[in-house]
Structure formats: C-alpha cells, structure tokens
Amino acid sequence: QVQLVESGGGLVQAGGSLRLSCAASGRIFSINTMAWYRQAPGKQRELVASITSSLSTNYANSVKGRFTISRDSAKNTVYLQMNSLKPEDTAVYYCNAGIRYAPGVVEYAYWGQGTQVTVSS
C-alpha cells in the first residue's frame, strides 16, 4: 500500500508565498516522475509542474517564473514553492507520483488527497 500525503496549503494574500510538500510512504521500490496538479471549482484538473527522477522539470505556462518544483529522493518527497501568488492560483492542489513497488513490475500512478490553496485579492 502506498500513500501520498500533502501539506502546506492555506490562505494567503495576493503576492504572497506558500510551500507545498508531498511525502510518499509504504511499499516503494522506485519513484519515477512526481508532479503537482490543481483543480479550481468548475474547471478540469491541470498539470502545474512535474519533475523526473533525473530532476528534469516542466511547468505550466501560467506558473513559469513563479513556482519551483523540487524533490528529495531520499525522503520520497516532492515540494512546490509558490511565489507571487495570484487569485487565479486558487485551487485544490494534488500530488501525483509514478511508483513501482518491486523491480520489474508495472508503474502505478498514485494521487494525494489534495490540499486547498486560496489566494485573496
């Protein structure tokens, strides 16, 4: 059983910063790509940022230059540093990871429970 547990969400004023964390635990052999998605009310879930096991990163255009994704492989943890937050960043943020629980098995995609980020104007 694998769990992803997110933390760090909250309420912040526009222009402020937040740092999200997501820790994976359980039966883990390897973790490939880790990512953050977000879903605002009435909208589809969208990719915010991703980071591979070799530390290659990818960002949505809307967050480039403001958000930074990083990971600590020793702790099976991914972070999202969010600066210069805007009201349009308000959403539930979800952590995602591609995980193998043993050598040679297929990789499964796991999701966290989500953490609310609210940016007030």
Short mmCIF file of N, CA and C in Angstrom, two decimals:
data_model
loop_
_atom_site.label_atom_id
_atom_site.label_comp_id
_atom_site.label_asym_id
_atom_site.label_seq_id
_atom_site.Cartn_x
_atom_site.Cartn_y
_atom_site.Cartn_z
N GLN A 1 0.85 -1.19 0.00
CA GLN A 1 0.00 0.00 0.00
C GLN A 1 0.89 1.24 0.00
N VAL A 2 0.57 2.18 -0.88
CA VAL A 2 1.33 3.41 -0.98
C VAL A 2 0.40 4.58 -0.67
N GLN A 3 0.93 5.53 0.06
CA GLN A 3 0.17 6.75 0.36
C GLN A 3 0.98 7.98 -0.01
N LEU A 4 0.28 8.98 -0.51
CA LEU A 4 0.87 10.30 -0.73
C LEU A 4 0.14 11.27 0.19
N VAL A 5 0.89 11.95 1.02
CA VAL A 5 0.30 12.88 1.98
C VAL A 5 0.83 14.27 1.73
N GLU A 6 -0.09 15.18 1.43
CA GLU A 6 0.27 16.56 1.12
C GLU A 6 0.11 17.43 2.36
N SER A 7 0.85 18.52 2.38
CA SER A 7 0.73 19.51 3.44
C SER A 7 1.19 20.86 2.90
N GLY A 8 0.82 21.92 3.63
CA GLY A 8 1.33 23.24 3.29
C GLY A 8 0.34 24.19 2.65
N GLY A 9 -0.86 23.73 2.36
CA GLY A 9 -1.84 24.63 1.78
C GLY A 9 -2.35 25.64 2.80
N GLY A 10 -3.17 26.57 2.33
CA GLY A 10 -3.73 27.56 3.24
C GLY A 10 -4.22 28.79 2.51
N LEU A 11 -4.46 29.83 3.29
CA LEU A 11 -4.95 31.11 2.78
C LEU A 11 -3.81 32.12 2.79
N VAL A 12 -3.62 32.81 1.67
CA VAL A 12 -2.55 33.79 1.57
C VAL A 12 -3.03 34.95 0.71
N GLN A 13 -2.50 36.12 0.96
CA GLN A 13 -2.85 37.28 0.15
C GLN A 13 -2.10 37.25 -1.17
N ALA A 14 -2.66 37.91 -2.16
CA ALA A 14 -2.00 38.01 -3.46
C ALA A 14 -0.60 38.60 -3.29
N GLY A 15 0.35 38.00 -4.01
CA GLY A 15 1.74 38.41 -3.88
C GLY A 15 2.51 37.61 -2.86
N GLY A 16 1.81 36.83 -2.06
CA GLY A 16 2.45 36.03 -1.02
C GLY A 16 3.00 34.72 -1.55
N SER A 17 3.50 33.91 -0.61
CA SER A 17 4.14 32.63 -0.96
C SER A 17 3.61 31.50 -0.09
N LEU A 18 3.65 30.31 -0.64
CA LEU A 18 3.35 29.09 0.09
C LEU A 18 4.27 28.00 -0.41
N ARG A 19 4.53 27.01 0.44
CA ARG A 19 5.32 25.86 0.04
C ARG A 19 4.54 24.60 0.34
N LEU A 20 4.25 23.84 -0.71
CA LEU A 20 3.55 22.57 -0.56
C LEU A 20 4.56 21.43 -0.48
N SER A 21 4.21 20.42 0.32
CA SER A 21 5.03 19.22 0.42
C SER A 21 4.15 18.00 0.19
N CYS A 22 4.75 16.95 -0.35
CA CYS A 22 4.03 15.69 -0.56
C CYS A 22 5.01 14.56 -0.31
N ALA A 23 4.70 13.75 0.70
CA ALA A 23 5.56 12.64 1.06
C ALA A 23 4.90 11.31 0.70
N ALA A 24 5.66 10.47 0.01
CA ALA A 24 5.19 9.13 -0.33
C ALA A 24 5.70 8.13 0.70
N SER A 25 4.82 7.22 1.09
CA SER A 25 5.21 6.20 2.07
C SER A 25 4.56 4.88 1.72
N GLY A 26 5.10 3.81 2.32
CA GLY A 26 4.56 2.49 2.07
C GLY A 26 5.56 1.63 1.32
N ARG A 27 5.03 0.68 0.56
CA ARG A 27 5.88 -0.25 -0.18
C ARG A 27 6.34 0.41 -1.48
N ILE A 28 7.55 0.94 -1.46
CA ILE A 28 8.08 1.69 -2.59
C ILE A 28 9.43 1.12 -2.99
N PHE A 29 9.55 0.73 -4.26
CA PHE A 29 10.85 0.33 -4.80
C PHE A 29 11.50 1.50 -5.51
N SER A 30 10.72 2.19 -6.34
CA SER A 30 11.25 3.35 -7.05
C SER A 30 10.11 4.31 -7.39
N ILE A 31 10.48 5.58 -7.50
CA ILE A 31 9.53 6.62 -7.89
C ILE A 31 10.05 7.29 -9.15
N ASN A 32 9.24 7.34 -10.17
CA ASN A 32 9.65 7.97 -11.43
C ASN A 32 9.29 9.45 -11.35
N THR A 33 8.39 9.89 -12.19
CA THR A 33 8.01 11.30 -12.20
C THR A 33 7.08 11.62 -11.04
N MET A 34 7.33 12.77 -10.41
CA MET A 34 6.43 13.32 -9.40
C MET A 34 5.89 14.65 -9.92
N ALA A 35 4.67 14.95 -9.59
CA ALA A 35 4.04 16.13 -10.18
C ALA A 35 3.02 16.75 -9.24
N TRP A 36 2.69 18.00 -9.53
CA TRP A 36 1.60 18.71 -8.87
C TRP A 36 0.57 19.08 -9.93
N TYR A 37 -0.68 18.79 -9.61
CA TYR A 37 -1.82 19.20 -10.42
C TYR A 37 -2.68 20.11 -9.56
N ARG A 38 -3.58 20.83 -10.20
CA ARG A 38 -4.55 21.63 -9.45
C ARG A 38 -5.89 21.61 -10.16
N GLN A 39 -6.93 21.80 -9.34
CA GLN A 39 -8.28 21.84 -9.88
C GLN A 39 -9.06 22.96 -9.19
N ALA A 40 -9.45 23.94 -9.98
CA ALA A 40 -10.27 25.04 -9.47
C ALA A 40 -11.74 24.67 -9.65
N PRO A 41 -12.63 25.28 -8.88
CA PRO A 41 -14.06 24.97 -8.99
C PRO A 41 -14.57 25.16 -10.41
N GLY A 42 -15.24 24.14 -10.93
CA GLY A 42 -15.82 24.22 -12.26
C GLY A 42 -14.84 24.04 -13.40
N LYS A 43 -13.60 23.72 -13.07
CA LYS A 43 -12.58 23.54 -14.10
C LYS A 43 -11.98 22.14 -14.04
N GLN A 44 -11.32 21.76 -15.13
CA GLN A 44 -10.67 20.46 -15.17
C GLN A 44 -9.35 20.52 -14.39
N ARG A 45 -8.94 19.36 -13.94
CA ARG A 45 -7.64 19.27 -13.28
C ARG A 45 -6.55 19.52 -14.32
N GLU A 46 -5.55 20.32 -13.93
CA GLU A 46 -4.48 20.66 -14.87
C GLU A 46 -3.11 20.44 -14.23
N LEU A 47 -2.15 20.11 -15.07
CA LEU A 47 -0.78 19.93 -14.61
C LEU A 47 -0.17 21.29 -14.28
N VAL A 48 0.42 21.39 -13.10
CA VAL A 48 1.11 22.61 -12.69
C VAL A 48 2.61 22.48 -12.95
N ALA A 49 3.20 21.40 -12.47
CA ALA A 49 4.64 21.19 -12.63
C ALA A 49 4.95 19.72 -12.41
N SER A 50 6.03 19.26 -13.05
CA SER A 50 6.47 17.88 -12.86
C SER A 50 7.99 17.84 -12.79
N ILE A 51 8.49 16.76 -12.17
CA ILE A 51 9.93 16.57 -12.05
C ILE A 51 10.23 15.08 -12.16
N THR A 52 11.17 14.75 -13.03
CA THR A 52 11.50 13.34 -13.24
C THR A 52 12.52 12.87 -12.21
N SER A 53 12.83 11.59 -12.25
CA SER A 53 13.82 11.03 -11.34
C SER A 53 15.22 11.57 -11.62
N SER A 54 15.44 12.07 -12.84
CA SER A 54 16.72 12.69 -13.18
C SER A 54 16.68 14.21 -13.01
N LEU A 55 15.61 14.70 -12.39
CA LEU A 55 15.45 16.10 -11.99
C LEU A 55 15.15 17.04 -13.14
N SER A 56 14.66 16.52 -14.25
CA SER A 56 14.16 17.37 -15.31
C SER A 56 12.79 17.91 -14.91
N THR A 57 12.58 19.18 -15.14
CA THR A 57 11.33 19.80 -14.71
C THR A 57 10.53 20.33 -15.89
N ASN A 58 9.22 20.46 -15.63
CA ASN A 58 8.32 21.00 -16.64
C ASN A 58 7.26 21.82 -15.90
N TYR A 59 6.90 22.97 -16.47
CA TYR A 59 5.94 23.86 -15.81
C TYR A 59 4.83 24.29 -16.77
N ALA A 60 3.65 24.49 -16.22
CA ALA A 60 2.59 25.14 -16.98
C ALA A 60 3.01 26.58 -17.24
N ASN A 61 2.62 27.10 -18.40
CA ASN A 61 2.99 28.47 -18.76
C ASN A 61 2.53 29.47 -17.70
N SER A 62 1.38 29.20 -17.10
CA SER A 62 0.79 30.15 -16.16
C SER A 62 1.59 30.29 -14.86
N VAL A 63 2.49 29.36 -14.58
CA VAL A 63 3.25 29.42 -13.32
C VAL A 63 4.74 29.58 -13.53
N LYS A 64 5.19 29.57 -14.77
CA LYS A 64 6.63 29.70 -15.04
C LYS A 64 7.17 31.00 -14.45
N GLY A 65 8.32 30.88 -13.78
CA GLY A 65 8.94 32.05 -13.17
C GLY A 65 8.41 32.37 -11.78
N ARG A 66 7.31 31.72 -11.38
CA ARG A 66 6.74 31.97 -10.05
C ARG A 66 6.80 30.74 -9.16
N PHE A 67 6.63 29.55 -9.74
CA PHE A 67 6.62 28.30 -8.98
C PHE A 67 7.89 27.51 -9.27
N THR A 68 8.36 26.79 -8.26
CA THR A 68 9.52 25.92 -8.41
C THR A 68 9.22 24.56 -7.80
N ILE A 69 9.39 23.51 -8.60
CA ILE A 69 9.21 22.15 -8.11
C ILE A 69 10.58 21.55 -7.80
N SER A 70 10.65 20.77 -6.73
CA SER A 70 11.89 20.10 -6.36
C SER A 70 11.52 18.79 -5.66
N ARG A 71 12.52 17.94 -5.47
CA ARG A 71 12.25 16.68 -4.79
C ARG A 71 13.46 16.26 -3.98
N ASP A 72 13.17 15.51 -2.92
CA ASP A 72 14.20 14.89 -2.10
C ASP A 72 13.99 13.39 -2.22
N SER A 73 14.79 12.76 -3.06
CA SER A 73 14.58 11.34 -3.33
C SER A 73 14.82 10.48 -2.10
N ALA A 74 15.71 10.89 -1.22
CA ALA A 74 15.98 10.13 0.00
C ALA A 74 14.76 10.09 0.91
N LYS A 75 13.92 11.13 0.82
CA LYS A 75 12.72 11.23 1.66
C LYS A 75 11.45 10.92 0.88
N ASN A 76 11.58 10.56 -0.39
CA ASN A 76 10.41 10.30 -1.24
C ASN A 76 9.42 11.46 -1.18
N THR A 77 9.93 12.65 -1.25
CA THR A 77 9.12 13.85 -1.07
C THR A 77 9.31 14.82 -2.24
N VAL A 78 8.21 15.44 -2.63
CA VAL A 78 8.25 16.47 -3.66
C VAL A 78 7.70 17.76 -3.06
N TYR A 79 8.25 18.87 -3.50
CA TYR A 79 7.86 20.18 -2.99
C TYR A 79 7.41 21.08 -4.13
N LEU A 80 6.59 22.05 -3.79
CA LEU A 80 6.21 23.09 -4.74
C LEU A 80 6.30 24.42 -4.02
N GLN A 81 7.30 25.21 -4.37
CA GLN A 81 7.44 26.55 -3.83
C GLN A 81 6.67 27.49 -4.74
N MET A 82 5.69 28.19 -4.16
CA MET A 82 4.82 29.06 -4.93
C MET A 82 5.03 30.50 -4.46
N ASN A 83 5.54 31.33 -5.35
CA ASN A 83 5.77 32.74 -5.05
C ASN A 83 4.88 33.61 -5.92
N SER A 84 4.77 34.87 -5.53
CA SER A 84 3.97 35.84 -6.31
C SER A 84 2.59 35.27 -6.64
N LEU A 85 1.94 34.72 -5.64
CA LEU A 85 0.65 34.06 -5.87
C LEU A 85 -0.41 35.04 -6.32
N LYS A 86 -1.29 34.55 -7.18
CA LYS A 86 -2.38 35.33 -7.73
C LYS A 86 -3.71 34.69 -7.36
N PRO A 87 -4.80 35.47 -7.34
CA PRO A 87 -6.12 34.87 -7.03
C PRO A 87 -6.45 33.71 -7.97
N GLU A 88 -6.00 33.76 -9.21
CA GLU A 88 -6.29 32.67 -10.15
C GLU A 88 -5.51 31.39 -9.84
N ASP A 89 -4.60 31.43 -8.89
CA ASP A 89 -3.92 30.21 -8.43
C ASP A 89 -4.77 29.44 -7.41
N THR A 90 -5.87 30.02 -6.99
CA THR A 90 -6.75 29.35 -6.03
C THR A 90 -7.28 28.04 -6.60
N ALA A 91 -7.07 26.97 -5.88
CA ALA A 91 -7.47 25.63 -6.34
C ALA A 91 -7.13 24.61 -5.26
N VAL A 92 -7.61 23.39 -5.48
CA VAL A 92 -7.12 22.26 -4.70
C VAL A 92 -5.91 21.70 -5.46
N TYR A 93 -4.81 21.56 -4.76
CA TYR A 93 -3.56 21.07 -5.36
C TYR A 93 -3.37 19.60 -4.98
N TYR A 94 -3.10 18.79 -6.00
CA TYR A 94 -2.93 17.35 -5.82
C TYR A 94 -1.52 16.93 -6.20
N CYS A 95 -0.97 16.05 -5.41
CA CYS A 95 0.32 15.44 -5.69
C CYS A 95 0.09 14.14 -6.47
N ASN A 96 0.98 13.86 -7.40
CA ASN A 96 0.90 12.65 -8.22
C ASN A 96 2.30 12.04 -8.35
N ALA A 97 2.37 10.72 -8.33
CA ALA A 97 3.68 10.07 -8.48
C ALA A 97 3.53 8.73 -9.17
N GLY A 98 4.49 8.42 -10.02
CA GLY A 98 4.55 7.12 -10.66
C GLY A 98 5.47 6.21 -9.87
N ILE A 99 4.92 5.14 -9.28
CA ILE A 99 5.65 4.33 -8.30
C ILE A 99 5.63 2.86 -8.66
N ARG A 100 6.79 2.23 -8.53
CA ARG A 100 6.91 0.76 -8.61
C ARG A 100 7.13 0.23 -7.20
N TYR A 101 6.40 -0.83 -6.85
CA TYR A 101 6.56 -1.38 -5.51
C TYR A 101 7.58 -2.50 -5.46
N ALA A 102 8.04 -2.95 -6.66
CA ALA A 102 9.05 -4.01 -6.73
C ALA A 102 9.74 -3.93 -8.08
N PRO A 103 10.94 -4.50 -8.22
CA PRO A 103 11.64 -4.50 -9.51
C PRO A 103 10.84 -5.22 -10.58
N GLY A 104 10.77 -4.64 -11.79
CA GLY A 104 10.16 -5.31 -12.92
C GLY A 104 8.66 -5.23 -13.01
N VAL A 105 8.00 -4.70 -12.00
CA VAL A 105 6.54 -4.59 -12.06
C VAL A 105 6.14 -3.30 -12.74
N VAL A 106 4.89 -3.24 -13.15
CA VAL A 106 4.42 -2.04 -13.83
C VAL A 106 4.35 -0.89 -12.85
N GLU A 107 4.51 0.31 -13.40
CA GLU A 107 4.43 1.52 -12.59
C GLU A 107 2.97 1.92 -12.43
N TYR A 108 2.60 2.29 -11.21
CA TYR A 108 1.24 2.76 -10.93
C TYR A 108 1.26 4.25 -10.61
N ALA A 109 0.20 4.93 -10.98
CA ALA A 109 0.05 6.35 -10.65
C ALA A 109 -0.75 6.50 -9.37
N TYR A 110 -0.17 7.19 -8.42
CA TYR A 110 -0.83 7.43 -7.15
C TYR A 110 -1.13 8.92 -6.99
N TRP A 111 -2.20 9.21 -6.25
CA TRP A 111 -2.62 10.59 -6.01
C TRP A 111 -2.72 10.85 -4.51
N GLY A 112 -2.41 12.07 -4.14
CA GLY A 112 -2.67 12.51 -2.78
C GLY A 112 -4.12 12.94 -2.64
N GLN A 113 -4.49 13.31 -1.41
CA GLN A 113 -5.88 13.65 -1.12
C GLN A 113 -6.22 15.10 -1.49
N GLY A 114 -5.20 15.90 -1.77
CA GLY A 114 -5.43 17.28 -2.14
C GLY A 114 -5.28 18.23 -0.98
N THR A 115 -4.79 19.42 -1.27
CA THR A 115 -4.67 20.47 -0.25
C THR A 115 -5.15 21.78 -0.86
N GLN A 116 -5.97 22.50 -0.09
CA GLN A 116 -6.58 23.73 -0.61
C GLN A 116 -5.60 24.89 -0.54
N VAL A 117 -5.48 25.61 -1.64
CA VAL A 117 -4.73 26.87 -1.68
C VAL A 117 -5.70 27.97 -2.09
N THR A 118 -5.82 28.98 -1.24
CA THR A 118 -6.72 30.10 -1.52
C THR A 118 -5.92 31.39 -1.49
N VAL A 119 -5.99 32.14 -2.58
CA VAL A 119 -5.26 33.41 -2.68
C VAL A 119 -6.28 34.54 -2.74
N SER A 120 -6.24 35.41 -1.76
CA SER A 120 -7.19 36.51 -1.69
C SER A 120 -6.61 37.76 -2.38
N SER A 121 -7.49 38.53 -2.95
CA SER A 121 -7.05 39.74 -3.69
C SER A 121 -6.98 40.95 -2.78
#
